[in-house]
Amino acid sequence: MIFQGVFPMSVLERIKALFNGAKENVIKNISEEEVLDSEKENTSPKKTSNTSSSKDGKLDDVVSGTKTSESFTKKSKKTSAKKSDVKKIKVEKAEDKKTEDKKSKATSTTDNFSNLGKVSKNENVSNLEKDSKAKDTSNLEETSKDVEANEINTSKASDAEELPSDNKILEKEKEVESDEEKVSADEVSEEKSAKNNKKSDNMTLLTDTELLTNENIDKEFTKEFIDAGIESVDHCFQCGTCGGGCPSGKRTPYKVRQLVRKCLLGLKEEVITDDSLWMCTTCYTCQERCPRSVKIVEIVKKARNIAAHAGYMAKPHKMTGLFVITTGHGVPINPATKELRKRVGLGELPPTTHSFPEALKEIQTICEKTGFDTLIGFDKETGELKE
Amino acid sequence: MEIAYFLGCIMNNRYPGVEKATRILFDNLDIELKDMEGASCCPAPGVFGSFDEKTWASIAARNITIAEDMGLNIMTECNGCFGSLYECNHMLKEDKDKKEEINQVLADVDREYKGEIEVKHFAQILRDDVGFEKLSSIVEKPLNLNVAAHYGCHFLKPTEDIGIEESAENPSILDDLIEITGAKSIPYEEKMLCCGAGGGLRSRDIDVTLSYTKTKLENIQAAGADAIVNVCPFCHLQFDVGQTEVNKKYGTDFNIPVFHLAQLYGLAMGLSKEELTLDSHLIDADPALAKVLAEYDKLAAE
C-alpha cells in the first residue's frame, strides 16, 4: 500500500510507456534521473560509479534493471543498519577527551577548545552524510522499485492497465531480500577495506567503544536536577527551539538541546567531561523561547556545578574564585583605578571589602564553611592556588 | 528617598566615572545613595553560580543582609550583580529549605537573611521610581548622538522571575531612557545579542567571547551609531577592552565610544570627560564628544 501511495503515477506512466514500446526510453529516463539525483546530493564516489555503469548503456534490458535495483537495495540495507546505530547515541571518544581535559589544565584552553571543535566538526559532517545518504537511498529505492515494477509487468504481461498488486510486490520484495543476503558477505569485506581507507565516508561507522549503553546511564545524575528543583528538565520534548536561537551554538560545538537531553537521560560523564558545557554565556535566549518553560540556564549551571565538583574547572575560573577569597572582589582594585578614583573625588578605595578587613574575613569564613576554598584548591598558607 | 547602593567590582574598581556620574545624578534627583559598607563581589554568577550554588547564594545573601540591616532596597548598576542579587533574593524568598540552608552558613558570620528587601536595577529605578518627567528636568545639554542601546542579558531575563515589566525580545526601557538625554536610540541587527563576556566565557575562552563582540560591533557600526550605551559594567568592559581585542584579533579598526547609561546622563548634565573618567577608556570617546560639542557651538551661534 505504501508503494502505491507514494508513487502510483510514475509506475502507471512507466507501465503505459512500456506497452507503447518505449521501454528503452523509460530506462534511459530512469538512469538520467539517477544521475540527476546523484549530482544533486553530491554523493560518494561509490554511488557515482553505480550510476555511470547504468549510464554506459547496460540498462537496455530489464535484467540489468534488476541488477541496478540489487545494488541500490544493498545500499539501502547499509543505511538502515547505520540508522539503527545512530539510535545509540554516539560518544565523542570520552576517553580521549578526558586526556584532553587533563592536558587543558596545563595548556591553554583555546587549544583544547579547537580540538573539541574538530571532534564536533567530524560529527557534524558525519551527521550530514547520514542525512544525505538516507535521502539518496530513498530516492534510489524509488527508482529501483520502478524498475522492478517494469519487470513484473513484462514477465507477467497479462493485464496492461492494472497496477501490480500488493502480493506481487511482496513476492518481488522477498526476492530482493534474498539477493540482499547474498550481497551482505561482499558488503562486510567492502566495509573492512573502506575502514582502512580513512578518507572514505565510513567515518560514520561506530565501533563498540563509542557506543553508549545502559552502563553510561547514571540515574543519580538526573535526580540531582530534580532535587535541585529543576523538574522542568523532564518537560523537554526536544523541539530544538533552544538550539535554534543559541548564539554559542552558532559559534562553538555547544548543543544546548542535546545537553538537556543528556541530563535527563543521566549521561553524566558525557555532560561533565564536555568542554562545550562552558560555552554558554547564560544569555537566557533559549530559556525565554522554550515552549515548555524548561529552566535551561538552571540546568546548565547545575551541570556545571556537578562538573566543577568532579574536578572539571578551568584555571581562570579558579583565579576569579581566588580573587574573591583574597580581596572580596572578582575584579579587585588596581593602582591606576585608585588614582582615577582619587582624581574624581571618590575615596581611593571603595567602601567595600577593600575598606573593611573584617568584612573580607566574613567572605573567607563563608568560603571555608561551604568548602569553596577546597573546591578551587585554595592554599591558606600561601594565599595562592595549590596547583 | 534612600537606596542602598551596591557597587560590585568592575564599576568601582575599573570605571569609577560610572560611580561618580551616578552619585551626582542621584544627588540631582534628590535620592540619597547609602553605601553598603563591607559589601563584596555579588558574587560573579559565571564563576560562583557555575561552580557552587551554595557559596554563590551565601555570599549574595550576605550582601543582601547588609541592606536589610539598613532597612533599604538595593540598587545595582550592573546586570551581573543584578542577576546574582535578584535571583538569590528571589530564590530564598520562595524556597524555605534553601533559606534555612543558607542561613546556617551565614550564622557563622553572625548574619541572617530575612527576605525583607527588594533588589532593583538602576534603569528600573530611573523609569519606575523616578519617572521620565523628573529625569528630563536634569538634562542640561541635550545630546546630539545616534546611540546603539545594548541591554545585556541579566537585566530583563529570565522574565519569568525578574520583576521589570518588559519584553525580553523587544524591550524599550533602555531606549526610552537614552532618548530622554536627547540622543537617538537607533535600531541595529541582533540588538538583543549578548556581548559574549558572561557565564565565565570571557575568562575561559576569549576567542568565543570576541566572536560575539565582533558581531555586535559590526552590526552597531553598520547602523551608523556614534556610541554604544549599556547598563552593565561587564558589558561595558567587553565593549571597551574587548573592542581593542577584536581589532587585534581580526585586524579590524572599530572605534565606537562606549558609555554606561550613567555616563550618558553625566554628559547630559554637562559633566566633563575627566569627571566621567572617559579619558581612561581604551576606546577614545572624543569622536562622540566632538559631535556633541559641535552641536552646542551651532546652537550657541544661532
XYZ file of C-alpha atoms in Angstrom:
689
model
C 0.000 0.000 0.000
C 2.771 2.337 0.836
C 4.236 1.590 -2.503
C 1.089 2.687 -4.283
C 0.528 5.619 -2.054
C 3.897 7.128 -2.669
C 4.376 6.893 -6.389
C 1.415 5.377 -8.241
C 1.651 7.891 -11.048
C 5.209 7.212 -12.052
C 4.579 3.466 -12.053
C 1.464 3.854 -14.082
C 3.156 6.102 -16.563
C 6.031 3.772 -16.979
C 3.828 0.748 -17.446
C 1.969 2.626 -20.109
C 5.187 3.641 -21.711
C 6.440 0.078 -21.659
C 3.441 -1.153 -23.551
C 3.781 1.614 -26.012
C 7.105 0.106 -26.910
C 9.131 2.843 -25.325
C 10.876 0.539 -22.919
C 14.352 1.677 -23.678
C 13.457 5.315 -23.340
C 11.958 4.722 -19.955
C 15.004 3.038 -18.656
C 17.143 5.749 -20.086
C 14.999 8.246 -18.258
C 15.490 6.368 -15.080
C 19.203 6.365 -15.423
C 19.148 10.054 -16.157
C 17.159 10.614 -13.042
C 19.733 8.722 -11.125
C 22.465 10.908 -12.468
C 20.483 13.939 -11.525
C 19.858 12.637 -8.065
C 23.430 11.805 -7.507
C 24.521 15.186 -8.744
C 22.003 16.948 -6.637
C 23.047 15.243 -3.453
C 26.730 15.250 -4.286
C 27.079 11.632 -3.339
C 30.026 9.417 -2.607
C 32.247 8.167 -5.374
C 30.898 4.639 -4.948
C 27.433 5.659 -5.970
C 28.643 7.646 -8.915
C 30.277 4.546 -10.235
C 26.952 2.739 -9.951
C 25.228 5.417 -11.857
C 27.831 5.637 -14.517
C 27.672 1.920 -15.077
C 23.969 2.246 -15.782
C 24.711 5.169 -17.971
C 27.051 3.051 -20.012
C 24.044 1.619 -21.710
C 23.932 -1.649 -19.827
C 20.392 -0.842 -18.899
C 18.987 -1.774 -22.250
C 17.206 -4.798 -20.895
C 15.089 -5.491 -17.898
C 17.562 -7.823 -16.265
C 20.172 -5.161 -15.937
C 17.483 -3.068 -14.325
C 17.194 -5.698 -11.679
C 20.908 -5.613 -11.191
C 20.765 -1.917 -10.526
C 17.971 -2.448 -8.110
C 20.073 -5.026 -6.340
C 22.954 -2.714 -5.826
C 20.666 0.008 -4.673
C 18.906 -2.219 -2.204
C 22.270 -3.196 -0.928
C 22.868 0.445 -0.219
C 19.527 0.818 1.440
C 20.320 -2.040 3.744
C 23.543 -0.435 4.709
C 21.769 2.740 5.517
C 19.187 1.034 7.643
C 21.947 -0.658 9.561
C 23.529 2.720 10.087
C 20.265 4.206 11.164
C 19.978 1.673 13.942
C 23.478 2.575 15.005
C 22.585 6.199 15.075
C 19.848 5.412 17.533
C 22.506 4.598 20.019
C 23.976 7.939 20.837
C 27.465 8.471 19.670
C 30.185 9.078 22.200
C 32.731 11.691 21.357
C 35.530 9.465 22.484
C 35.107 10.151 26.144
C 38.438 8.577 26.952
C 40.371 10.770 24.576
C 38.615 13.782 25.864
C 39.485 13.065 29.424
C 43.122 13.131 28.500
C 42.484 16.276 26.609
C 40.890 17.761 29.639
C 43.868 16.962 31.760
C 46.029 18.452 29.107
C 43.921 21.545 29.120
C 44.874 22.199 32.679
C 48.426 22.610 31.527
C 47.947 24.081 28.085
C 45.739 26.914 27.003
C 42.022 26.440 26.845
C 41.939 27.758 23.319
C 43.996 24.826 22.187
C 41.792 22.430 23.945
C 38.747 24.013 22.510
C 39.935 23.868 18.970
C 40.363 20.132 19.432
C 36.818 19.950 20.532
C 35.825 21.866 17.503
C 37.466 19.262 15.353
C 35.699 16.415 17.030
C 32.379 18.000 16.651
C 33.033 19.001 13.088
C 33.576 15.389 12.287
C 30.381 14.581 13.981
C 28.549 17.231 12.064
C 29.935 16.049 8.810
C 29.030 12.511 9.559
C 25.521 13.508 10.540
C 25.148 15.405 7.347
C 26.348 12.463 5.421
C 23.934 10.214 7.137
C 21.112 12.529 6.267
C 22.013 12.894 2.679
C 22.585 9.176 2.361
C 19.230 8.367 3.793
C 17.690 10.778 1.337
C 19.637 9.351 -1.556
C 18.734 5.867 -0.762
C 15.075 6.628 -0.600
C 15.288 8.240 -3.990
C 17.191 5.315 -5.310
C 14.802 2.868 -3.783
C 12.054 4.617 -5.570
C 13.832 4.230 -8.847
C 14.737 0.650 -8.244
C 11.192 -0.207 -7.387
C 10.068 1.440 -10.557
C 12.410 -0.777 -12.433
C 11.085 -3.765 -10.556
C 7.585 -2.832 -11.460
C 8.545 -2.730 -15.067
C 9.978 -6.175 -14.785
C 6.936 -7.569 -13.122
C 4.772 -6.318 -15.847
C 6.924 -7.557 -18.666
C 7.167 -11.043 -17.296
C 3.511 -11.256 -16.374
C 2.127 -9.094 -19.074
C -1.426 -10.290 -18.684
C -3.184 -7.091 -17.735
C -1.551 -3.955 -19.008
C -3.781 -1.379 -17.297
C -3.720 -2.947 -13.854
C -1.185 -1.817 -11.326
C 0.925 -4.558 -9.843
C -0.911 -5.998 -6.891
C 0.448 -5.863 -3.367
C 1.022 -9.591 -3.437
C 3.184 -9.410 -6.469
C 5.210 -6.649 -4.950
C 5.616 -8.568 -1.760
C 6.844 -11.553 -3.722
C 9.244 -9.339 -5.523
C 10.473 -7.788 -2.306
C 11.183 -11.222 -0.919
C 13.293 -11.953 -3.909
C 15.186 -8.769 -3.431
C 15.727 -9.573 0.216
C 17.295 -12.894 -0.610
C 19.520 -11.063 -3.026
C 20.499 -8.753 -0.241
C 21.613 -11.653 1.877
C 23.852 -12.825 -0.883
C 25.310 -9.421 -1.086
C 25.895 -8.966 2.614
C 29.075 -11.008 2.599
C 30.586 -8.746 -0.024
C 29.403 -5.797 1.930
C 31.334 -6.774 5.009
C 34.586 -7.096 3.156
C 33.881 -3.865 1.367
C 33.336 -2.091 4.635
C 36.502 -3.518 6.072
C 38.562 -2.218 3.252
C 36.821 1.099 3.461
C 37.633 1.282 7.133
C 41.307 1.015 6.373
C 40.945 3.797 3.917
C 40.450 6.672 6.321
C 39.357 9.067 3.652
C 36.214 7.076 2.972
C 32.761 8.032 4.144
C 32.835 5.200 6.629
C 33.894 7.583 9.364
C 30.264 7.378 10.375
C 30.677 3.781 11.441
C 30.740 3.333 15.158
C 32.964 0.940 16.987
C 31.893 -0.780 20.167
C 33.900 1.549 22.370
C 31.996 4.505 21.001
C 28.562 3.241 21.872
C 26.535 4.336 24.843
C 24.819 1.577 26.729
C 22.790 1.376 29.907
C 26.078 1.389 31.764
C 26.567 5.009 30.765
C 23.350 5.997 32.452
C 23.572 7.415 35.932
C 20.090 7.957 37.273
C 21.515 9.737 40.299
C 22.739 12.430 37.921
C 19.240 13.094 36.650
C 17.976 13.044 40.209
C 20.357 15.847 41.127
C 18.498 18.149 38.746
C 15.106 17.103 40.068
C 16.278 17.523 43.671
C 17.632 20.982 42.866
C 14.117 21.993 41.861
C 14.698 21.863 38.121
C 11.937 19.334 37.485
C 11.313 21.057 34.174
C 14.261 19.105 32.718
C 11.673 16.367 32.308
C 9.316 18.599 30.327
C 11.630 18.927 27.341
C 10.282 17.359 24.146
C 13.447 18.079 22.161
C 11.900 20.547 19.727
C 15.222 22.349 19.314
C 13.912 25.890 19.743
C 16.692 26.431 22.288
C 19.484 25.463 19.926
C 17.949 27.444 17.089
C 18.405 30.727 18.926
C 21.597 29.911 20.800
C 24.408 32.336 19.909
C 27.048 29.969 21.300
C 25.602 27.123 19.266
C 26.368 29.233 16.190
C 29.991 29.613 17.161
C 31.002 26.529 19.115
C 30.199 22.813 19.397
C 27.818 23.641 22.254
C 24.462 21.925 21.674
C 22.005 23.047 24.287
C 19.174 20.756 23.190
C 21.490 17.766 23.396
C 22.729 18.876 26.794
C 19.208 18.966 28.222
C 18.549 15.509 26.791
C 21.743 14.067 28.207
C 20.962 15.492 31.623
C 17.548 13.882 31.543
C 18.944 10.549 30.363
C 21.582 10.593 33.103
C 24.603 10.619 30.814
C 26.780 12.163 33.482
C 30.234 11.570 32.038
C 29.053 12.756 28.634
C 27.918 16.032 30.140
C 30.590 16.889 32.636
C 33.623 15.962 30.542
C 32.424 18.034 27.602
C 34.205 21.390 27.405
C 31.344 22.840 25.397
C 29.319 22.855 28.626
C 31.270 26.014 29.458
C 30.474 27.795 26.175
C 27.116 29.106 27.411
C 27.141 32.807 28.337
C 23.894 32.323 30.288
C 22.163 34.808 27.968
C 18.751 33.169 28.567
C 17.675 33.326 24.907
C 16.923 29.587 24.967
C 15.003 29.736 28.207
C 12.924 32.724 27.110
C 11.875 30.926 23.926
C 11.349 27.437 25.321
C 7.750 26.390 24.611
C 7.883 24.008 27.579
C 9.251 26.550 30.058
C 12.267 24.386 30.777
C 14.692 26.230 33.052
C 17.544 25.610 30.676
C 20.064 28.010 32.194
C 19.440 26.438 35.601
C 20.187 23.059 34.021
C 23.416 24.413 32.527
C 24.501 25.872 35.866
C 23.613 22.706 37.770
C 25.526 20.578 35.253
C 28.490 22.927 35.672
C 28.271 22.624 39.459
C 28.437 18.844 39.152
C 31.309 19.106 36.656
C 33.184 21.518 38.929
C 32.810 19.229 41.907
C 34.101 16.359 39.761
C 37.250 18.374 39.121
C 36.446 19.952 35.785
C 37.373 23.556 36.479
C 39.281 25.952 34.288
C 42.217 27.714 35.879
C 40.948 31.226 35.019
C 37.699 30.460 36.825
C 39.604 29.265 39.879
C 41.570 32.506 39.717
C 38.382 34.575 39.907
C 37.414 32.490 42.917
C 40.840 33.126 44.406
C 40.443 36.888 43.961
C 37.143 36.826 45.824
C 38.641 34.825 48.696
C 41.681 37.103 48.977
C 40.077 40.508 48.273
C 36.304 40.048 48.301
C 36.179 41.114 44.655
C 36.252 39.061 41.442
C 37.868 42.114 39.861
C 39.927 43.808 42.607
C 41.147 47.392 42.558
C 44.450 48.295 40.861
C 46.791 51.295 41.250
C 45.510 53.030 38.087
C 41.906 52.923 39.273
C 42.916 54.114 42.748
C 44.364 57.194 41.050
C 41.239 57.692 38.961
C 39.003 57.387 41.996
C 41.055 59.965 43.854
C 41.004 62.304 40.846
C 37.202 62.345 40.589
C 36.751 62.812 44.336
C 35.743 59.284 45.265
C 37.564 57.501 48.055
C 40.756 55.843 46.873
C 39.221 52.556 47.943
C 35.513 51.828 47.527
C 33.530 51.270 50.767
C 33.532 47.519 50.170
C 35.635 44.618 51.473
C 38.526 46.704 50.169
C 37.916 49.171 53.012
C 36.680 46.730 55.664
C 39.058 43.857 56.518
C 36.529 42.322 58.910
C 34.070 42.083 56.023
C 36.664 40.245 53.970
C 37.083 37.864 56.897
C 33.359 37.064 56.615
C 33.738 36.150 52.950
C 36.627 33.844 53.829
C 34.650 32.214 56.627
C 31.751 31.591 54.230
C 34.071 30.061 51.625
C 35.565 27.765 54.264
C 32.167 26.754 55.565
C 30.818 25.849 52.119
C 34.075 24.216 51.073
C 34.614 26.611 48.201
C 38.241 27.133 49.226
C 38.908 23.393 48.938
C 36.921 23.194 45.721
C 39.190 25.640 43.922
C 42.309 24.378 45.680
C 42.983 27.466 47.784
C 46.100 27.261 49.930
C 45.552 29.224 53.110
C 49.258 29.245 53.896
C 50.409 30.861 50.672
C 47.182 32.657 49.763
C 47.509 31.112 46.306
C 46.039 28.180 44.429
C 47.706 24.878 45.286
C 48.436 23.903 41.684
C 14.088 58.562 49.222
C 17.081 56.444 50.226
C 18.597 53.452 48.461
C 21.365 51.036 49.444
C 23.941 51.467 46.700
C 25.579 48.190 45.708
C 28.845 48.812 43.892
C 30.079 45.390 42.831
C 33.520 45.095 41.232
C 34.064 46.362 37.704
C 32.338 49.721 38.067
C 34.146 50.869 41.210
C 37.412 49.049 40.510
C 37.761 49.838 36.784
C 35.321 52.555 35.632
C 34.878 54.896 38.618
C 33.412 57.538 36.288
C 30.224 55.484 36.226
C 30.030 55.586 40.016
C 30.810 59.321 40.047
C 28.118 60.103 37.451
C 25.581 58.040 39.374
C 26.278 59.800 42.660
C 25.856 63.216 41.004
C 22.746 62.091 39.080
C 21.006 60.807 42.199
C 22.016 63.885 44.100
C 20.262 65.921 41.416
C 17.234 63.641 41.669
C 17.092 64.062 45.477
C 17.670 60.382 46.077
C 20.195 59.522 48.740
C 22.572 56.716 47.887
C 23.668 54.934 51.060
C 26.900 52.960 50.915
C 26.707 49.275 51.755
C 29.822 49.088 53.918
C 31.727 45.872 53.601
C 29.806 44.603 50.602
C 31.737 42.233 48.365
C 31.570 40.821 44.856
C 27.938 39.959 44.096
C 29.460 37.157 43.521
C 30.070 36.610 39.816
C 27.348 34.305 38.526
C 29.599 32.781 35.844
C 32.095 31.513 38.374
C 30.349 31.096 41.706
C 26.941 30.312 40.216
C 28.533 27.778 37.908
C 30.843 26.204 40.484
C 28.939 26.017 43.694
C 25.421 27.281 44.117
C 25.629 27.229 47.899
C 28.680 29.504 48.006
C 27.128 31.769 45.399
C 23.873 32.093 47.344
C 25.680 32.544 50.684
C 27.858 35.421 49.507
C 24.941 37.044 47.663
C 22.700 36.648 50.711
C 25.399 38.193 52.894
C 25.370 41.256 50.651
C 21.595 41.403 50.890
C 21.731 41.254 54.720
C 23.832 44.432 54.709
C 20.940 46.254 53.023
C 18.427 44.532 55.281
C 20.300 45.911 58.273
C 19.993 49.355 56.674
C 16.301 48.733 56.010
C 16.717 49.788 52.394
C 16.166 48.348 48.943
C 19.286 47.680 46.890
C 20.204 49.424 43.662
C 22.851 47.988 41.365
C 24.137 49.310 38.043
C 25.492 46.009 36.815
C 23.473 43.280 35.098
C 25.688 40.612 36.623
C 25.243 41.952 40.148
C 21.549 42.412 39.491
C 21.289 38.845 38.224
C 23.085 37.422 41.253
C 21.419 39.513 43.948
C 17.930 39.460 42.441
C 18.000 35.739 41.709
C 19.325 34.903 45.164
C 16.769 37.137 46.862
C 14.008 35.622 44.728
C 15.158 32.060 45.392
C 15.487 32.467 49.147
C 12.124 34.203 49.415
C 10.461 31.347 47.516
C 12.322 28.351 48.895
C 12.250 27.949 52.680
C 14.613 24.967 52.670
C 17.240 26.860 50.759
C 16.789 29.865 53.004
C 17.437 27.690 56.026
C 20.469 26.089 54.377
C 21.977 29.473 53.551
C 21.196 30.896 56.976
C 23.156 28.029 58.517
C 26.182 29.283 56.596
C 25.508 32.918 57.442
C 25.187 32.040 61.152
C 28.973 31.583 61.163
C 29.380 35.279 60.357
C 26.552 36.360 62.682
C 24.162 37.193 59.910
C 20.668 36.133 58.985
C 18.876 36.526 55.704
C 15.300 37.590 56.329
C 13.906 38.386 52.899
C 12.755 41.899 53.711
C 14.029 43.979 50.835
C 13.913 44.285 47.055
C 16.817 44.270 44.645
C 16.431 46.810 41.850
C 18.290 47.719 38.708
C 19.497 51.276 38.133
C 17.463 51.600 34.913
C 14.392 50.189 36.625
C 14.617 52.806 39.371
C 15.063 55.592 36.825
C 11.961 54.545 34.893
C 9.660 53.269 37.622
C 10.645 55.234 40.740
C 11.995 58.493 39.319
C 9.933 58.727 36.145
C 10.692 60.204 32.733
C 9.334 63.635 33.588
C 11.637 64.228 36.516
C 14.541 62.719 34.616
C 14.026 65.141 31.738
C 14.409 68.045 34.153
C 18.047 67.229 34.946
C 19.140 67.261 31.296
C 21.073 70.480 30.738
C 22.769 69.678 27.472
C 20.719 67.543 25.081
C 22.987 65.071 23.310
C 23.079 65.076 19.548
C 24.066 61.421 19.266
C 22.934 58.300 17.470
C 23.288 55.582 20.044
C 23.206 51.792 19.929
C 21.485 50.518 23.068
C 22.920 47.312 24.458
C 20.612 45.717 27.019
C 22.763 42.781 28.102
C 21.309 39.544 29.396
C 20.852 39.634 33.159
C 18.853 42.831 33.189
C 15.430 41.693 31.991
C 15.887 37.931 31.803
C 14.646 35.464 32.883
C 11.396 37.394 32.509
C 9.587 34.681 34.463
C 11.460 35.741 37.609
C 12.564 39.330 37.035
C 10.006 41.856 38.115
C 10.722 44.517 35.500
C 7.773 44.897 33.175
C 9.359 44.430 29.805
C 9.555 42.179 26.810
C 12.695 40.073 26.668
C 12.895 40.118 22.868
C 11.743 43.630 22.110
C 12.131 45.867 25.153
C 12.087 49.669 25.221
C 13.166 50.676 28.744
C 16.775 51.437 27.836
C 15.870 53.105 24.534
C 13.396 55.326 26.351
C 15.953 56.256 28.990
C 18.539 57.048 26.300
C 16.176 59.288 24.363
C 15.496 61.441 27.407
C 19.061 62.762 27.053
C 18.261 63.943 23.524
C 20.221 61.095 21.960
C 18.535 58.853 19.449
C 18.453 55.118 20.065
C 18.915 53.602 16.637
C 17.867 50.110 15.582
C 20.524 47.563 14.628
C 20.734 43.898 13.711
C 20.687 41.337 16.525
C 20.215 44.074 19.066
C 19.470 41.641 21.874
C 22.606 39.580 21.265
C 24.816 39.034 24.307
C 28.172 40.878 24.420
C 29.829 37.474 24.833
C 31.542 38.059 28.169
C 29.057 36.379 30.512
C 28.811 32.925 32.023
C 32.526 32.828 32.712
C 33.234 32.709 28.986
C 35.482 35.760 28.805
C 37.995 34.238 31.202
C 37.592 30.707 29.885
C 37.623 31.211 26.120
C 38.269 34.750 24.963
C 38.079 33.757 21.283
C 34.442 32.755 21.554
C 33.692 35.904 23.532
C 35.343 38.079 20.889
C 33.358 36.370 18.156
C 30.184 37.614 19.865
C 31.613 41.081 20.372
C 32.713 41.314 16.764
C 29.210 40.517 15.540
C 27.800 43.163 17.851
C 30.336 45.770 16.732
C 29.748 45.027 13.045
C 26.009 45.434 13.446
C 26.376 48.590 15.516
C 28.824 50.114 13.058
C 26.599 49.205 10.100
C 23.742 51.099 11.738
C 25.925 54.203 11.974
C 25.983 54.543 15.744
C 28.128 57.256 17.354
C 28.325 55.296 20.599
C 27.263 52.173 22.461
C 25.248 52.661 25.625
C 24.970 49.855 28.171
C 23.650 49.277 31.668
C 26.279 46.779 32.774
C 29.944 47.458 33.618
C 30.898 43.970 32.454
C 29.324 44.544 29.019
C 30.931 47.990 29.204
C 34.346 46.441 29.744
C 33.702 43.950 26.980
C 32.857 46.725 24.504
C 35.747 48.904 25.647
C 38.607 46.480 26.272
C 37.044 43.802 24.079
C 36.826 46.215 21.158
C 40.606 46.600 21.142
C 40.922 42.826 21.430
C 38.606 42.342 18.456
C 40.675 44.821 16.453
C 43.842 42.966 17.335
C 42.447 39.528 16.615
C 40.541 40.298 13.426
C 42.585 43.197 12.098
C 39.553 45.473 12.245
C 39.570 49.147 13.198
C 36.447 49.560 15.274
C 36.452 52.747 17.270
C 32.973 53.097 18.741
C 32.883 55.028 22.041
C 31.255 53.202 24.951
C 29.115 54.827 27.648
C 27.356 53.371 30.618
C 23.882 54.887 30.858
C 25.053 56.778 33.964
C 27.881 58.342 31.935
C 25.418 59.307 29.196
C 23.353 61.094 31.840
C 26.599 62.615 33.115
C 27.235 64.086 29.673
C 23.658 65.353 29.509
C 24.185 67.007 32.901
C 27.268 68.710 31.482
C 29.954 66.724 33.326
C 33.408 66.636 31.797
C 35.002 63.584 30.277
C 37.575 63.660 33.098
C 34.855 63.540 35.739
C 33.271 60.647 33.886
C 36.722 59.008 33.535
C 36.032 58.666 29.830
C 39.674 59.538 29.255
C 40.654 56.235 30.862
C 38.628 54.192 28.374
C 40.697 52.243 25.867
C 38.326 53.347 23.140
C 38.562 57.084 22.664
C 35.285 58.829 23.471
C 36.348 62.041 21.723
C 34.608 61.482 18.350
C 31.243 61.271 20.127
C 32.071 64.169 22.439
C 33.174 66.301 19.498
C 29.836 65.709 17.819
C 28.026 66.818 20.969
C 30.199 69.947 21.311
C 29.774 70.858 17.642
C 26.042 70.859 18.190
C 26.396 73.170 21.221
C 28.534 75.558 19.195
C 25.966 75.546 16.435
C 23.180 76.256 18.916
C 25.249 78.994 20.603
C 25.942 80.620 17.243
C 22.257 80.733 16.439
